[in-house]
mmCIF file of N, CA and C in Angstrom:
data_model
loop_
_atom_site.group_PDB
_atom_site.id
_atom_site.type_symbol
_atom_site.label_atom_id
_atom_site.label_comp_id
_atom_site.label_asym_id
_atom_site.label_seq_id
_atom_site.Cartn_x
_atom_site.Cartn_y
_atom_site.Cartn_z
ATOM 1 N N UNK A 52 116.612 149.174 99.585
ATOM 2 C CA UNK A 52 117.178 148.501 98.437
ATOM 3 C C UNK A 52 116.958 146.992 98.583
ATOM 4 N N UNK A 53 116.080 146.491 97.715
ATOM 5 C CA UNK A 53 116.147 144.916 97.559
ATOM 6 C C UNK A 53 117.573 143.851 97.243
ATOM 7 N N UNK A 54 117.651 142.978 97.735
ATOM 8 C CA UNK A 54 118.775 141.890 98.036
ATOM 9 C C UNK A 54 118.574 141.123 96.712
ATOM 10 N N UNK A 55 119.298 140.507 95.787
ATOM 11 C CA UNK A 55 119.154 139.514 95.092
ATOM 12 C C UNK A 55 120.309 138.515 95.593
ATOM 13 N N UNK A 56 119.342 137.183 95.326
ATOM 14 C CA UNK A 56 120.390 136.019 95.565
ATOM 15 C C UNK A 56 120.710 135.302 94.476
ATOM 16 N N UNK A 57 122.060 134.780 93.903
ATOM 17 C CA UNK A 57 122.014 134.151 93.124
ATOM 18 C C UNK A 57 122.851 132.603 93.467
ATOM 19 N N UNK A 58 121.882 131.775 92.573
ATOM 20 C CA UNK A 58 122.474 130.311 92.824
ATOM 21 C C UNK A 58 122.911 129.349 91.493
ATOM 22 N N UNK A 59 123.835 129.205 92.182
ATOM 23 C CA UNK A 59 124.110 127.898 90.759
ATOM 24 C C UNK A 59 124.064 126.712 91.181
ATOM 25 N N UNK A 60 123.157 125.624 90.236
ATOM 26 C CA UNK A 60 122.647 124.258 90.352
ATOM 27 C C UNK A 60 123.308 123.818 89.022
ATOM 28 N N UNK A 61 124.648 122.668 89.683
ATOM 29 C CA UNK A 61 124.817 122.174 88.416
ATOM 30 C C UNK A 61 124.429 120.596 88.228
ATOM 31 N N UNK A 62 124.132 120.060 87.197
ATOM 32 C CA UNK A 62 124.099 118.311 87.042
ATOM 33 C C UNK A 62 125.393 117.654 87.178
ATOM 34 N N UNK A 63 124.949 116.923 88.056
ATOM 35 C CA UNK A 63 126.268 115.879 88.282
ATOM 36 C C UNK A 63 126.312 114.834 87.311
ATOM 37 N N UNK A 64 124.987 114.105 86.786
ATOM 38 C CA UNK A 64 124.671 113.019 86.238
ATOM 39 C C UNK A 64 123.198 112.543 86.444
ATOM 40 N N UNK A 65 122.851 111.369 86.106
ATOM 41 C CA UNK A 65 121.968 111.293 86.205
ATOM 42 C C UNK A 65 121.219 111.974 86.541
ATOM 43 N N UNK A 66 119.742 111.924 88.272
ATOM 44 C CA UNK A 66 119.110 112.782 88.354
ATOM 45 C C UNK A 66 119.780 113.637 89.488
ATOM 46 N N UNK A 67 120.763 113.254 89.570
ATOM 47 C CA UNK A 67 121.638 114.714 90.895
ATOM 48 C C UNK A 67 121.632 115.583 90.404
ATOM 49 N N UNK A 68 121.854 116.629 91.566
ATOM 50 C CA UNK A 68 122.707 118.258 91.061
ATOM 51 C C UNK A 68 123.072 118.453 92.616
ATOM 52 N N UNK A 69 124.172 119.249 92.182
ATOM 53 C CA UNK A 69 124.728 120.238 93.164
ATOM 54 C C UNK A 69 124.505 121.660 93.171
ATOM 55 N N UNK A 70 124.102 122.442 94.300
ATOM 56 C CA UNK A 70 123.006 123.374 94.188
ATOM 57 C C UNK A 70 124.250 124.420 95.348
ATOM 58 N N UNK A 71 124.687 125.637 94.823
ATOM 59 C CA UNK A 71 125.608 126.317 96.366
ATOM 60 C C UNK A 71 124.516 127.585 96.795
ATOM 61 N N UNK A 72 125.225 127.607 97.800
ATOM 62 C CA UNK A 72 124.505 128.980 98.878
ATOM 63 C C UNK A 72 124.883 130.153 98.773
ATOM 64 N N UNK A 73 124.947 131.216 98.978
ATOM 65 C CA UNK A 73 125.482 132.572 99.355
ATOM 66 C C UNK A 73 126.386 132.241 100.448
ATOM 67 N N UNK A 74 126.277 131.579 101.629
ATOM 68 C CA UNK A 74 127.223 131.312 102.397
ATOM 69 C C UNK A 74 128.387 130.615 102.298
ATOM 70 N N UNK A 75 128.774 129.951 101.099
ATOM 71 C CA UNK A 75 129.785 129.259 100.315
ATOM 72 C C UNK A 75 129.690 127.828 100.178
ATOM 73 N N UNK A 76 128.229 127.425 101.174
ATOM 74 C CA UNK A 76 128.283 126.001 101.086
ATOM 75 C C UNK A 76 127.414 125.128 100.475
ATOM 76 N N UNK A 77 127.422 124.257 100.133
ATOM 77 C CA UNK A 77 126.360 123.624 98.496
ATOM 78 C C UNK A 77 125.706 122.301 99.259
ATOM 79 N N UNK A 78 124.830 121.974 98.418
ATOM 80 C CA UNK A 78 124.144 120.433 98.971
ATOM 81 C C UNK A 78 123.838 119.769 97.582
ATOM 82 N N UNK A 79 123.520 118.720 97.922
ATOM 83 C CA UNK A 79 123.226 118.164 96.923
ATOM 84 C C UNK A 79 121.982 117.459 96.924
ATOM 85 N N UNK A 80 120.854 117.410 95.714
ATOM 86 C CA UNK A 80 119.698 117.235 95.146
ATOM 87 C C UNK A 80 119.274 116.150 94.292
ATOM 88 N N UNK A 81 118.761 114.995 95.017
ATOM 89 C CA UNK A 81 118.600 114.103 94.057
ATOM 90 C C UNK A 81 117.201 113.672 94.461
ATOM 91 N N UNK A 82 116.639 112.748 93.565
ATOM 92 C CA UNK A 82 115.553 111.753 94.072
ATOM 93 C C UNK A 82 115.532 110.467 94.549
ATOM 94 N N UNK A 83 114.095 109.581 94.795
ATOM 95 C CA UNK A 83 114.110 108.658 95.075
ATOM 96 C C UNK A 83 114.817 107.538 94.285
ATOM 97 N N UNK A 84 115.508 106.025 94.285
ATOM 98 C CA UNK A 84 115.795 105.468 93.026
ATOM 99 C C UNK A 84 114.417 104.475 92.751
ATOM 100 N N UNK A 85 113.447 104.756 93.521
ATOM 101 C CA UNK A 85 111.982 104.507 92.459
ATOM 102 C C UNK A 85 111.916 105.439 91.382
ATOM 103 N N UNK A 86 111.648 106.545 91.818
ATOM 104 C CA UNK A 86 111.886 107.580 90.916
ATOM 105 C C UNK A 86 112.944 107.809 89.654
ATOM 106 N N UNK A 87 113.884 106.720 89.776
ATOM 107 C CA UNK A 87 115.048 106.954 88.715
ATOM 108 C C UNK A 87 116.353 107.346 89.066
ATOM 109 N N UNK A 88 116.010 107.934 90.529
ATOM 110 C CA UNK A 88 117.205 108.547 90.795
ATOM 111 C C UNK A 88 118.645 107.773 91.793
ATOM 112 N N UNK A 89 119.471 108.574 92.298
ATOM 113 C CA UNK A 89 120.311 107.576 93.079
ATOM 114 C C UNK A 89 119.993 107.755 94.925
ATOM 115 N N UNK A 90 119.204 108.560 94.927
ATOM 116 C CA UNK A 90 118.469 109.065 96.567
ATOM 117 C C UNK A 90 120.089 109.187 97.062
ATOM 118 N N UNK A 91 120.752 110.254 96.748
ATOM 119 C CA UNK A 91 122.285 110.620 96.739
ATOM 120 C C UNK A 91 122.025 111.969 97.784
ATOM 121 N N UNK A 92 120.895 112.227 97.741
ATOM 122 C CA UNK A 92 120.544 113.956 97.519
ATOM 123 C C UNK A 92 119.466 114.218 98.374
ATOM 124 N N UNK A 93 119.382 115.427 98.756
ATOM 125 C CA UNK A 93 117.640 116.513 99.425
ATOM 126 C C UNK A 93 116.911 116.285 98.312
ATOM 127 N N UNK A 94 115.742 115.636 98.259
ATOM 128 C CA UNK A 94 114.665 116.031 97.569
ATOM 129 C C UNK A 94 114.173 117.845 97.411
ATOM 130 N N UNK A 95 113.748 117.881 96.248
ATOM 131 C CA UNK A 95 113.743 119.343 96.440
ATOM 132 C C UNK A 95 112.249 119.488 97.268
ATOM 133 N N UNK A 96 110.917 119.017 96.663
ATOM 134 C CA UNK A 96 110.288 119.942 97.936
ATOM 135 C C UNK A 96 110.479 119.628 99.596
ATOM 136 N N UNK A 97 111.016 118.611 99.655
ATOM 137 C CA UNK A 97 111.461 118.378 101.121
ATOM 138 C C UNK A 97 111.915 119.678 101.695
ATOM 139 N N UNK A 98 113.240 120.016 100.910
ATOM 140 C CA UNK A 98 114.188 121.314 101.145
ATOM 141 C C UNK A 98 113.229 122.373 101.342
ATOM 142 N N UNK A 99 112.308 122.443 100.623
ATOM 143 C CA UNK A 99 111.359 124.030 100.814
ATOM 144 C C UNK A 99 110.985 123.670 102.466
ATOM 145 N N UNK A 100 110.661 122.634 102.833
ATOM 146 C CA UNK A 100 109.665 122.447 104.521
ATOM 147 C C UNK A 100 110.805 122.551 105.491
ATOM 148 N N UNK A 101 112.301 122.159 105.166
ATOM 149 C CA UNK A 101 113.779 122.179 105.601
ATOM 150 C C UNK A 101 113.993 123.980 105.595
ATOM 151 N N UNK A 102 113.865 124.797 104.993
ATOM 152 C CA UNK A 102 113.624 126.371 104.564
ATOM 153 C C UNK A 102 112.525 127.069 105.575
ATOM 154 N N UNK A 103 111.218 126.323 105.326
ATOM 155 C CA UNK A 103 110.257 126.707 105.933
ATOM 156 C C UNK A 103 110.771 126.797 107.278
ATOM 157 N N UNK A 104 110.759 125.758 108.176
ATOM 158 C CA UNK A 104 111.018 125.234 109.478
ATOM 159 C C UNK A 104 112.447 125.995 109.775
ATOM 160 N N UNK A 105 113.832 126.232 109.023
ATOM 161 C CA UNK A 105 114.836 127.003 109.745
ATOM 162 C C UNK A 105 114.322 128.434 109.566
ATOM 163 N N UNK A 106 113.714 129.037 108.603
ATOM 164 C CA UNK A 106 113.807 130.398 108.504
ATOM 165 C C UNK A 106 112.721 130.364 109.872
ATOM 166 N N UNK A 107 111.686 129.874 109.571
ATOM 167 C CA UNK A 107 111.445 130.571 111.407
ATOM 168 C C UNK A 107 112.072 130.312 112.539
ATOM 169 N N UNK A 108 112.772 128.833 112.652
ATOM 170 C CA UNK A 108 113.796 128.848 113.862
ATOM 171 C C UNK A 108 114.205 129.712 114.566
ATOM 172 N N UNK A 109 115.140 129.886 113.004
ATOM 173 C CA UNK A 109 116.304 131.015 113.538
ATOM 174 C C UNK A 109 115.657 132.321 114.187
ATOM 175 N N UNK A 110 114.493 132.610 113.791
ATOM 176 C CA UNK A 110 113.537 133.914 113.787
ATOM 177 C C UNK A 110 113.453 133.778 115.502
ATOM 178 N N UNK A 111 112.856 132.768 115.865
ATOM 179 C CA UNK A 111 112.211 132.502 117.209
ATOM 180 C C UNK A 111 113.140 131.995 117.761
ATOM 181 N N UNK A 112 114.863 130.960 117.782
ATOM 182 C CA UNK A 112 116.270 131.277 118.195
ATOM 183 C C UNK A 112 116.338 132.935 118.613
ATOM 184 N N UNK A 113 116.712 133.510 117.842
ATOM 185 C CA UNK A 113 117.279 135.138 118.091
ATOM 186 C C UNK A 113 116.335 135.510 118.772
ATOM 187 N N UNK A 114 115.142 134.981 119.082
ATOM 188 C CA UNK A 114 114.380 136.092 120.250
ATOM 189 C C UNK A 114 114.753 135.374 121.576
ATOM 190 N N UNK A 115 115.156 134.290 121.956
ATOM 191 C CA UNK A 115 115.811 133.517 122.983
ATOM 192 C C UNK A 115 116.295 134.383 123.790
ATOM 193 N N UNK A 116 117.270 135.020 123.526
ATOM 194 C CA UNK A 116 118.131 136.122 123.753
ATOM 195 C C UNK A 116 117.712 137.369 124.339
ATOM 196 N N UNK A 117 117.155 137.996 123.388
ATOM 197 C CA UNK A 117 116.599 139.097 123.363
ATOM 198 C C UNK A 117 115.257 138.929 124.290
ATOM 199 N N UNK A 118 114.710 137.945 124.678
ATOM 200 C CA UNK A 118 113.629 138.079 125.423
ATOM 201 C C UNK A 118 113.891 137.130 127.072
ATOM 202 N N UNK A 119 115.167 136.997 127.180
ATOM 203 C CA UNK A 119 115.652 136.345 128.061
ATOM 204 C C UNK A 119 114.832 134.641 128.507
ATOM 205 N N UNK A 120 115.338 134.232 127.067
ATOM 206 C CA UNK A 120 114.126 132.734 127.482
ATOM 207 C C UNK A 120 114.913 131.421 127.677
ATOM 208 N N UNK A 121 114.140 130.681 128.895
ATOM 209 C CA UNK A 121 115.279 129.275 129.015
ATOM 210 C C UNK A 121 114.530 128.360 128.372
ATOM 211 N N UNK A 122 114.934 127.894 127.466
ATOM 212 C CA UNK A 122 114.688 126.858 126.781
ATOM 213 C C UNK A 122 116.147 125.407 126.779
ATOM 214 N N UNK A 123 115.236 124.245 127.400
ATOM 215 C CA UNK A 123 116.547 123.450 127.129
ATOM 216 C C UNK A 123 116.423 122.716 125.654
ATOM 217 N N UNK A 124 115.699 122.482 125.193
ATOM 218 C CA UNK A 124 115.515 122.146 123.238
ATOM 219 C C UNK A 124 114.574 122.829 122.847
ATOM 220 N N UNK A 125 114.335 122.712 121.699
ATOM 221 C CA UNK A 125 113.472 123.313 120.576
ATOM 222 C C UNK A 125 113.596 122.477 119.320
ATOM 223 N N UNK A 126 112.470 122.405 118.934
ATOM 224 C CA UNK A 126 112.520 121.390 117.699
ATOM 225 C C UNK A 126 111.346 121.486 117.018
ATOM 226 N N UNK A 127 111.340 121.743 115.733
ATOM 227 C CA UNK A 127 110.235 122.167 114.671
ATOM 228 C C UNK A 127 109.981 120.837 113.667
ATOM 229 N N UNK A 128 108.550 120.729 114.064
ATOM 230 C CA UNK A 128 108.186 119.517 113.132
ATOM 231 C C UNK A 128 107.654 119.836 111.968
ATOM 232 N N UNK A 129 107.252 119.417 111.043
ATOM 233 C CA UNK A 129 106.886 120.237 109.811
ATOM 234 C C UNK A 129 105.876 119.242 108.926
ATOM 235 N N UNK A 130 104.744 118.598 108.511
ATOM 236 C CA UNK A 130 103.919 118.073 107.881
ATOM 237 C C UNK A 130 103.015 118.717 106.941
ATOM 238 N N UNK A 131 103.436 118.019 105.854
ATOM 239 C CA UNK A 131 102.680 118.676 104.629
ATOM 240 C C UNK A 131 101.940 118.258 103.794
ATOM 241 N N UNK A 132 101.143 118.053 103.191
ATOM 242 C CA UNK A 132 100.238 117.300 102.021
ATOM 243 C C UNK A 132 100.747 117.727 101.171
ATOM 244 N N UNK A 133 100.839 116.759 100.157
ATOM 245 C CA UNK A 133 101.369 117.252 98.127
ATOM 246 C C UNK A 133 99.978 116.719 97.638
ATOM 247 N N UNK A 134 99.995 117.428 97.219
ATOM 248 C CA UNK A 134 98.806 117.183 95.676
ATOM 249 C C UNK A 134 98.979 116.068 95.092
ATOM 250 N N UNK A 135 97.550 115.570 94.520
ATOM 251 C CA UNK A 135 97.911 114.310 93.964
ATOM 252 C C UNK A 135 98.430 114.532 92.347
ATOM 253 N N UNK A 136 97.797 115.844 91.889
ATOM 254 C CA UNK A 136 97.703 115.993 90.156
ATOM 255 C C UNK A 136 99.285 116.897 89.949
ATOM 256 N N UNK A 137 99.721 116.705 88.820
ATOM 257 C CA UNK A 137 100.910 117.505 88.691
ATOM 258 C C UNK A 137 99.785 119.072 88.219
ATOM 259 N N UNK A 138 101.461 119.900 88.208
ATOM 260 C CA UNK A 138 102.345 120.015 88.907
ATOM 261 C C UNK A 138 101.949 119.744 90.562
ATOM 262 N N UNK A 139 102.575 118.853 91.389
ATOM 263 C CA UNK A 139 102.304 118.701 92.751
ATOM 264 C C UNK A 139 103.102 119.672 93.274
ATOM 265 N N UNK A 140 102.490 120.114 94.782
ATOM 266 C CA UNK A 140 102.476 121.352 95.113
ATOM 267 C C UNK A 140 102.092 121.506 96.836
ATOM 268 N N UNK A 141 102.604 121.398 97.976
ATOM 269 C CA UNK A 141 102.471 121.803 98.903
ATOM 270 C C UNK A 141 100.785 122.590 99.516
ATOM 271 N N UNK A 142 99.649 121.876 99.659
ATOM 272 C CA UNK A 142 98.313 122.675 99.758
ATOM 273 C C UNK A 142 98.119 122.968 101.431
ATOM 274 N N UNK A 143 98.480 121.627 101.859
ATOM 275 C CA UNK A 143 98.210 122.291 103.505
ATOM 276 C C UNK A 143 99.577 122.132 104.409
ATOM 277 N N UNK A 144 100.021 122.742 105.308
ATOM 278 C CA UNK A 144 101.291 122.258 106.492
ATOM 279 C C UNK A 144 101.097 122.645 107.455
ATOM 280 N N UNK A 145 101.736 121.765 108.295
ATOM 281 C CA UNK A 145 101.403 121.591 109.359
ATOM 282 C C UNK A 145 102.497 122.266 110.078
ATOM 283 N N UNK A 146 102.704 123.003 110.796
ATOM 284 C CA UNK A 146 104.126 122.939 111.502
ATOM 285 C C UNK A 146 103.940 123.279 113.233
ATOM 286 N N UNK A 147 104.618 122.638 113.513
ATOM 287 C CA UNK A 147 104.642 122.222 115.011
ATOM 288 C C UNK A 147 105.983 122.907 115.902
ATOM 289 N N UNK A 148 106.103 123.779 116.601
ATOM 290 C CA UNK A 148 107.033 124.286 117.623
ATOM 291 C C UNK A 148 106.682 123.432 118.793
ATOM 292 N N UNK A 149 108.454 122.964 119.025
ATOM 293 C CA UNK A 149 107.993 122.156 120.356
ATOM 294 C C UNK A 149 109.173 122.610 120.996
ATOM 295 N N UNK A 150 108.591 123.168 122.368
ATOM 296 C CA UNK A 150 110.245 123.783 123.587
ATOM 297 C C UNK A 150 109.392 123.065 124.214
ATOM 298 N N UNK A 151 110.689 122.578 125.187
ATOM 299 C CA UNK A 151 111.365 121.570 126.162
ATOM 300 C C UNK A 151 112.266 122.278 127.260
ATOM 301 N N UNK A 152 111.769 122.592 128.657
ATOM 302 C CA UNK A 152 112.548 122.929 129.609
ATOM 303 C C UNK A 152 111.587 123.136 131.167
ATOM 304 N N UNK A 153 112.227 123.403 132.034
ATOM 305 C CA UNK A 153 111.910 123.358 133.260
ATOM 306 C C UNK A 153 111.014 124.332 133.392
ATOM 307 N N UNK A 154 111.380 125.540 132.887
ATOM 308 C CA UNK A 154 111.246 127.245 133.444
ATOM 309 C C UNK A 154 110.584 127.674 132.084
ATOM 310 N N UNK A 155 109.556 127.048 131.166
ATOM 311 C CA UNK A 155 109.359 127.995 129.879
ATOM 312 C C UNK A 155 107.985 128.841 130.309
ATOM 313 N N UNK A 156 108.660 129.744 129.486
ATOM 314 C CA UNK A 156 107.678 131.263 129.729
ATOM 315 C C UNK A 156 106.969 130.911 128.601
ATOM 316 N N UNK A 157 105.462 130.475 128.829
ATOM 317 C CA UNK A 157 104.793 130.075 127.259
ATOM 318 C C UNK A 157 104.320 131.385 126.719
ATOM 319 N N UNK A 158 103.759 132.324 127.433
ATOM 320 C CA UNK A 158 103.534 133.607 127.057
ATOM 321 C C UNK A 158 104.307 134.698 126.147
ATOM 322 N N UNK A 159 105.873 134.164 126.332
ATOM 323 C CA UNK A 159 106.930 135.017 125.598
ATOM 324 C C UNK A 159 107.191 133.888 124.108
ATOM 325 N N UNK A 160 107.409 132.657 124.982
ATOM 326 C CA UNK A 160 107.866 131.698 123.851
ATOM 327 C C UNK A 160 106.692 131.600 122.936
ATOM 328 N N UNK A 161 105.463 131.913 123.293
ATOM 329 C CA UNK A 161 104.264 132.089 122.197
ATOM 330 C C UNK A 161 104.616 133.265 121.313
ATOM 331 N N UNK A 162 104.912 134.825 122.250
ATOM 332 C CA UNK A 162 104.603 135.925 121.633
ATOM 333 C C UNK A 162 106.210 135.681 120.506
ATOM 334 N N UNK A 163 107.289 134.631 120.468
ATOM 335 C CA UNK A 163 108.245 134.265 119.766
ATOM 336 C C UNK A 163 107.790 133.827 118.575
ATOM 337 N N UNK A 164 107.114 133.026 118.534
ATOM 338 C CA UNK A 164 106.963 132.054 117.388
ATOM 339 C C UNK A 164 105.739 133.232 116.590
ATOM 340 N N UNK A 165 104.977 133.804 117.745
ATOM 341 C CA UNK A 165 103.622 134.862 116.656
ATOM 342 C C UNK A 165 104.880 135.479 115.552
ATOM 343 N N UNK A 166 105.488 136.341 116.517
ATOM 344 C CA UNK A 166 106.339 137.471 115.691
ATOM 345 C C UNK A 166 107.259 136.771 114.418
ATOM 346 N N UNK A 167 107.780 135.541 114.693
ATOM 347 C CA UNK A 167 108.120 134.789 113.263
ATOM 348 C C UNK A 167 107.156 134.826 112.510
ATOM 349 N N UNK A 168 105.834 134.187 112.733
ATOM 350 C CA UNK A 168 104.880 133.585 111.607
ATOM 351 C C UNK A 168 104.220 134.938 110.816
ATOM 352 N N UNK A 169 104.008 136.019 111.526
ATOM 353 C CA UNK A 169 103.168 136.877 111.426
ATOM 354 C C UNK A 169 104.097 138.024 110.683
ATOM 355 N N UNK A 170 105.440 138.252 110.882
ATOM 356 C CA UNK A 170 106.220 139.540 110.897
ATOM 357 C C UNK A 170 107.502 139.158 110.090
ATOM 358 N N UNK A 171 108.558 138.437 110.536
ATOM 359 C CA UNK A 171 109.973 137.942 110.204
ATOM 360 C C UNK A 171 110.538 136.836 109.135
ATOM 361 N N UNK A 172 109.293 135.836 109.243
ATOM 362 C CA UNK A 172 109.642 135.003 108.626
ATOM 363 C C UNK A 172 109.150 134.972 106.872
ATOM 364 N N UNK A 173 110.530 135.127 106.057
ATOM 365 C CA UNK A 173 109.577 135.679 104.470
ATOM 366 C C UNK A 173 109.475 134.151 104.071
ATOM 367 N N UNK A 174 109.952 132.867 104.131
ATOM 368 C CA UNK A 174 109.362 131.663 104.276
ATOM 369 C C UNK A 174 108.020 131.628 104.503
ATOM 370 N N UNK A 175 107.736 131.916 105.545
ATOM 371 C CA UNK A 175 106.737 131.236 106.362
ATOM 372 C C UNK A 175 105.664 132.516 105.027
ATOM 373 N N UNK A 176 106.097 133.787 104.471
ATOM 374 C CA UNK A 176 104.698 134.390 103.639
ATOM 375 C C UNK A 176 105.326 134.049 102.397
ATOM 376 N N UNK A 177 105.960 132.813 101.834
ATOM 377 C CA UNK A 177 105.646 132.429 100.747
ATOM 378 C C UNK A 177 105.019 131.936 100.700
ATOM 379 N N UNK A 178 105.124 130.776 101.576
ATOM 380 C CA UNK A 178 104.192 129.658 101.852
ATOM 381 C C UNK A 178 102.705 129.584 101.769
ATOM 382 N N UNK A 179 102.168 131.093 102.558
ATOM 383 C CA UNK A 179 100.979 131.611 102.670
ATOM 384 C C UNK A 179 100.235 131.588 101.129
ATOM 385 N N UNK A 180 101.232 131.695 100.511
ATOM 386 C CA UNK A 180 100.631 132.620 98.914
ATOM 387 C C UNK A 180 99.924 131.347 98.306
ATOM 388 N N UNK A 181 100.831 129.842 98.896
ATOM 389 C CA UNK A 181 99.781 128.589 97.839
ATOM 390 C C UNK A 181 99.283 127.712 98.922
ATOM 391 N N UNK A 182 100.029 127.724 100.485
ATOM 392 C CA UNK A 182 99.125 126.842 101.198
ATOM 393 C C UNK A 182 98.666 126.978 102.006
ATOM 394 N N UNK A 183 97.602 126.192 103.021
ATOM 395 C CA UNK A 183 96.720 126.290 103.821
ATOM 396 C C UNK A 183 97.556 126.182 105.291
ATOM 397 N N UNK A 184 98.212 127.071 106.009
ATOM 398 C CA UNK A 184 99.078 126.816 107.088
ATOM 399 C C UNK A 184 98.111 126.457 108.746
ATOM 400 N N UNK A 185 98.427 125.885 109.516
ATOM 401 C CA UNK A 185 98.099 125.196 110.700
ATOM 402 C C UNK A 185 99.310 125.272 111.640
ATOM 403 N N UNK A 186 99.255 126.213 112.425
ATOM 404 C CA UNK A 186 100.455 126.519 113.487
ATOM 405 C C UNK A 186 100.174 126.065 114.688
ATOM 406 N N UNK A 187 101.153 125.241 115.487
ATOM 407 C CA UNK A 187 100.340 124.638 116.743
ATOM 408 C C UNK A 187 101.968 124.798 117.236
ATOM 409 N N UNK A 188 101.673 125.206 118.550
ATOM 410 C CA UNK A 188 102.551 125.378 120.029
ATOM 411 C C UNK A 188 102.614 124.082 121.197
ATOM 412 N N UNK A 189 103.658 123.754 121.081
ATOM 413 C CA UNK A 189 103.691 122.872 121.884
ATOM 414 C C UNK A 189 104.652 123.044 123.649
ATOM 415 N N UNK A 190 104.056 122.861 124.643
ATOM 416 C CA UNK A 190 105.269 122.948 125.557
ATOM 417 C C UNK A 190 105.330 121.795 126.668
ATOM 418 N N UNK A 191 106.529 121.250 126.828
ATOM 419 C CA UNK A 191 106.840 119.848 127.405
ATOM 420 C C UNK A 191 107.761 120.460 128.581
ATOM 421 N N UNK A 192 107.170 120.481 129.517
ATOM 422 C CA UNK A 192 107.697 120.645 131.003
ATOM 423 C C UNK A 192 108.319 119.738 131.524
ATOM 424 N N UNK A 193 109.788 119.621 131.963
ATOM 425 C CA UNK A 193 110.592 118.408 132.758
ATOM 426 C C UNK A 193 110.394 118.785 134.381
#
């Protein structure tokens, strides 16, 4: 059985809105004030690379666990090109996994991040459908 989510985005004023979650908690959406706006707010395509980058987190988080891995940080970088012509549009990204620790198993913490990109993460195959993705592994030994 398929899940539907539903959201309500309301206008505050000008170019804000307040946008809530399924989890009960809301953010708020504005632009630049070049743009017109009061920069009050998440830009919205920002939020999609903010989406992108946690839905696999969490994906490659929960295998931490389950694959017994020491990691002392983790931190996902995320770089994207927009189009120059409207509608602008996300064409290539970049995203970067970077663990940080004494003891990392790059072999597991790799086969982590495959099984997000490839299997778990429905982010990471929207993304697929309009842009050109570039996945790079990073590991920083103390």
């Amino acid at each position: 059985m398929s899940t539907t989510n539903h959201i309500s985005t309301k206008w505050l004023g000008n170019m804000s809105f307040e946008s809530n979650n399924p989890s009960g908690h809301s953010l708020r959406i504005d632009i630049a004030k070049e743009d017109g706006g009061d920069s009050s707010g998440l830009r919205p395509k920002a939020l999609m690379l903010s989406s992108l980058a946690g839905c696999s987190g969490l994906d490659v988080a929960a295998m931490f666990k389950k694959m017994k891995l020491e990691v002392d940080e983790f931190h996902i970088e995320t770089i994207a090109n927009l189009t120059d012509e409207h509608p602008k549009f996300y064409d290539k990204v970049v995203i970067e996994y970077h663990f940080h620790g004494e003891n990392l198993a790059e072999k597991k913490l790799q086969r982590a991040v495959d099984l997000s990109i490839e299997k778990y993460c429905g982010v990471m195959e929207m993304f697929r459908q309009f842009a050109e993705l570039d996945i790079k592994t990073f590991f920083h030994k103390k």
